[in-house]
Amino acid sequence: MAGYRERQIIEPANWESSVGEERAIFQHVLTTRKLGWLPNMFAVMGQSPKALEAVASVGEHVRFQSKLDDNLREMLICEVSAILGNKYEWCHHIGKVPNEYRSIIGSAAIESLPSPIGPALRFARLLASGEPTPDELVDSLKEILGDDGLTDLTVMVGYYQLLATFCAALGIEVEDETPHVSMPLKGT
C-alpha cells in the first residue's frame, strides 16, 4: 500500500447545509457513531453522499452489530490500521484497546494471545499483509466463531482495508480533538 499522503487533498463536505436525502445520510452517520460531531474521514467521504452511505453502513454493521466482542473489534481495527499505516483509524481506536494489549498491537506477539483473540488477529494480520491464510487457521476460526462470526471477521478486515486506502490516498487528517498517538513501526 502507498504511504499516507502528507496533506489532505479534499475538503470536508459542508454537511450542515445539506438538505433532504443527503442531510438524512449525514444525520444517520452522526446518530450511529454517537460522537456528537462528524469525524473528518466521514465528512470528506461525504463529498459523495451515496459513497458515504454505502461505506458507513458496512462500518455500522461491523462496529455495532457483528457477533464479535467489543474488545476484539477494537483490537482488529488497530491491527489492520497498524499493518496498513492508517494513522487516522489508529488514533481513533487505540485508546479503546485494553491497556495490556496496546503495546503488542501491530506486532507478531498478538498471535500468541488466547483464542479467539490470537487466531482472529493473526487472520487479520495475514489478510491485511496480503499473505495466505492457512486452512487450519480458517477452520479453527470457523469452529470458534461460527460461519456468521468468520464472515463478520472477514468483512471487518476488508472494511478497514478500504478505510486505510481512502485515508492514505486522500491524506485524511486526524481531528484536533482526537488524541494523536504514535503508531508502531511496520513489521515489528
Short mmCIF file of C-alpha atoms in Angstrom, two decimals, residues 8-171:
data_model
loop_
_atom_site.label_atom_id
_atom_site.label_comp_id
_atom_site.label_asym_id
_atom_site.label_seq_id
_atom_site.Cartn_x
_atom_site.Cartn_y
_atom_site.Cartn_z
CA GLN A 8 -5.43 16.24 2.98
CA ILE A 9 -6.39 16.87 -0.65
CA ILE A 10 -10.20 17.03 -0.39
CA GLU A 11 -12.03 19.37 1.96
CA PRO A 12 -14.80 18.02 4.20
CA ALA A 13 -18.31 18.34 2.82
CA ASN A 14 -20.37 21.14 4.30
CA TRP A 15 -22.89 18.70 5.72
CA GLU A 16 -24.62 21.32 7.87
CA SER A 17 -26.01 22.98 4.72
CA SER A 18 -27.17 19.69 3.18
CA VAL A 19 -30.88 19.02 2.77
CA GLY A 20 -33.25 16.14 2.11
CA GLU A 21 -31.77 12.72 1.42
CA GLU A 22 -28.18 13.98 1.74
CA ARG A 23 -28.93 15.50 5.14
CA ALA A 24 -30.50 12.20 6.25
CA ILE A 25 -27.31 10.35 5.31
CA PHE A 26 -25.16 12.67 7.42
CA GLN A 27 -27.65 12.53 10.30
CA HIS A 28 -27.61 8.74 10.25
CA VAL A 29 -23.82 8.68 10.49
CA LEU A 30 -23.92 11.19 13.35
CA THR A 31 -26.59 9.19 15.18
CA THR A 32 -24.95 5.79 14.83
CA ARG A 33 -21.43 6.96 15.72
CA LYS A 34 -22.67 8.77 18.87
CA LEU A 35 -19.76 11.21 18.96
CA GLY A 36 -21.70 14.46 18.82
CA TRP A 37 -19.61 15.53 15.81
CA LEU A 38 -18.91 14.21 12.31
CA PRO A 39 -15.47 12.60 12.01
CA ASN A 40 -13.28 14.20 9.35
CA MET A 41 -13.00 10.94 7.40
CA PHE A 42 -16.78 10.74 7.02
CA ALA A 43 -17.04 14.47 6.29
CA VAL A 44 -14.56 14.10 3.41
CA MET A 45 -16.30 10.94 2.20
CA GLY A 46 -19.49 13.00 2.32
CA GLN A 47 -18.34 14.80 -0.81
CA SER A 48 -20.05 11.76 -2.37
CA PRO A 49 -23.03 11.23 -0.05
CA LYS A 50 -24.03 7.90 -1.60
CA ALA A 51 -20.48 6.56 -1.15
CA LEU A 52 -20.62 7.72 2.48
CA GLU A 53 -23.96 5.99 2.95
CA ALA A 54 -22.72 2.68 1.49
CA VAL A 55 -19.40 2.63 3.31
CA ALA A 56 -20.81 3.81 6.65
CA SER A 57 -23.49 1.12 6.57
CA VAL A 58 -20.85 -1.62 6.38
CA GLY A 59 -18.97 0.07 9.22
CA GLU A 60 -22.15 0.29 11.26
CA HIS A 61 -22.59 -3.47 10.98
CA VAL A 62 -19.01 -4.49 11.78
CA ARG A 63 -18.63 -1.98 14.62
CA PHE A 64 -22.01 -2.17 16.31
CA GLN A 65 -23.94 -5.23 15.16
CA SER A 66 -21.48 -8.04 14.45
CA LYS A 67 -21.07 -11.12 16.59
CA LEU A 68 -17.51 -10.13 17.54
CA ASP A 69 -16.72 -8.98 21.08
CA ASP A 70 -16.15 -5.23 21.57
CA ASN A 71 -12.52 -5.62 22.69
CA LEU A 72 -11.74 -7.93 19.78
CA ARG A 73 -13.30 -5.46 17.34
CA GLU A 74 -11.16 -2.61 18.63
CA MET A 75 -8.03 -4.78 18.51
CA LEU A 76 -8.84 -5.83 14.94
CA ILE A 77 -9.28 -2.21 13.87
CA CYS A 78 -5.91 -1.30 15.35
CA GLU A 79 -4.16 -4.38 13.99
CA VAL A 80 -5.29 -3.67 10.42
CA SER A 81 -4.51 0.03 10.89
CA ALA A 82 -1.00 -0.75 12.14
CA ILE A 83 -0.27 -3.15 9.28
CA LEU A 84 -1.54 -0.69 6.64
CA GLY A 85 -0.29 2.52 8.26
CA ASN A 86 -3.73 4.06 8.78
CA LYS A 87 -2.94 6.71 11.38
CA TYR A 88 -6.50 8.08 11.27
CA GLU A 89 -8.19 4.88 12.45
CA TRP A 90 -5.28 4.09 14.76
CA CYS A 91 -5.71 7.37 16.64
CA HIS A 92 -9.47 6.91 16.83
CA HIS A 93 -9.33 3.37 18.25
CA ILE A 94 -6.09 2.59 20.12
CA GLY A 95 -7.48 4.20 23.29
CA LYS A 96 -10.32 1.64 23.25
CA VAL A 97 -7.96 -1.36 23.21
CA PRO A 98 -7.39 -2.90 26.66
CA ASN A 99 -4.19 -1.49 28.16
CA GLU A 100 -2.48 -4.86 28.45
CA TYR A 101 -2.66 -5.35 24.66
CA ARG A 102 -1.76 -1.88 23.36
CA SER A 103 1.99 -2.49 23.27
CA ILE A 104 1.71 -5.61 21.10
CA ILE A 105 -0.85 -4.45 18.54
CA GLY A 106 0.86 -4.37 15.16
CA SER A 107 3.45 -6.98 16.15
CA ALA A 108 3.68 -10.74 15.71
CA ALA A 109 3.27 -11.09 19.50
CA ILE A 110 -0.50 -10.71 19.09
CA GLU A 111 -0.66 -14.19 17.61
CA SER A 112 0.20 -15.74 20.98
CA LEU A 113 -2.90 -14.33 22.70
CA PRO A 114 -5.57 -16.84 23.74
CA SER A 115 -8.38 -17.86 21.43
CA PRO A 116 -10.33 -16.29 19.84
CA ILE A 117 -8.20 -13.11 20.06
CA GLY A 118 -4.85 -14.53 18.91
CA PRO A 119 -6.18 -16.51 15.93
CA ALA A 120 -8.51 -13.67 14.85
CA LEU A 121 -5.69 -11.11 14.98
CA ARG A 122 -3.38 -13.49 13.10
CA PHE A 123 -6.06 -13.86 10.43
CA ALA A 124 -6.41 -10.06 10.23
CA ARG A 125 -2.63 -9.59 10.10
CA LEU A 126 -2.25 -12.09 7.25
CA LEU A 127 -5.15 -10.68 5.23
CA ALA A 128 -4.03 -7.07 5.67
CA SER A 129 -0.48 -8.05 4.67
CA GLY A 130 -1.70 -9.85 1.56
CA GLU A 131 -0.39 -13.18 2.80
CA PRO A 132 -2.19 -16.53 2.55
CA THR A 133 -4.40 -17.59 5.44
CA PRO A 134 -3.72 -21.25 6.26
CA ASP A 135 -6.70 -23.61 6.08
CA GLU A 136 -6.05 -24.74 9.66
CA LEU A 137 -6.40 -21.15 10.90
CA VAL A 138 -9.60 -20.53 8.93
CA ASP A 139 -11.08 -23.88 10.03
CA SER A 140 -10.24 -23.07 13.65
CA LEU A 141 -11.85 -19.63 13.43
CA LYS A 142 -14.93 -21.14 11.79
CA GLU A 143 -15.23 -23.59 14.68
CA ILE A 144 -14.70 -20.87 17.31
CA LEU A 145 -16.77 -18.07 15.76
CA GLY A 146 -19.23 -19.96 13.56
CA ASP A 147 -20.00 -19.13 9.96
CA ASP A 148 -21.50 -15.75 10.87
CA GLY A 149 -18.57 -14.79 13.09
CA LEU A 150 -15.98 -15.73 10.47
CA THR A 151 -17.96 -13.77 7.89
CA ASP A 152 -18.12 -10.73 10.20
CA LEU A 153 -14.38 -11.02 10.89
CA THR A 154 -13.55 -11.14 7.18
CA VAL A 155 -15.87 -8.24 6.34
CA MET A 156 -14.38 -6.21 9.19
CA VAL A 157 -10.83 -6.69 7.94
CA GLY A 158 -11.93 -5.75 4.41
CA TYR A 159 -13.77 -2.67 5.66
CA TYR A 160 -10.71 -1.37 7.49
CA GLN A 161 -8.55 -2.12 4.45
CA LEU A 162 -10.92 0.07 2.43
CA LEU A 163 -10.70 2.86 5.02
CA ALA A 164 -6.91 2.58 5.09
CA THR A 165 -6.79 3.07 1.33
CA PHE A 166 -9.21 6.01 1.48
CA CYS A 167 -7.35 7.72 4.34
CA ALA A 168 -3.87 7.22 2.87
CA ALA A 169 -4.80 8.22 -0.67
CA LEU A 170 -6.54 11.42 0.42
CA GLY A 171 -4.35 12.22 3.45
#
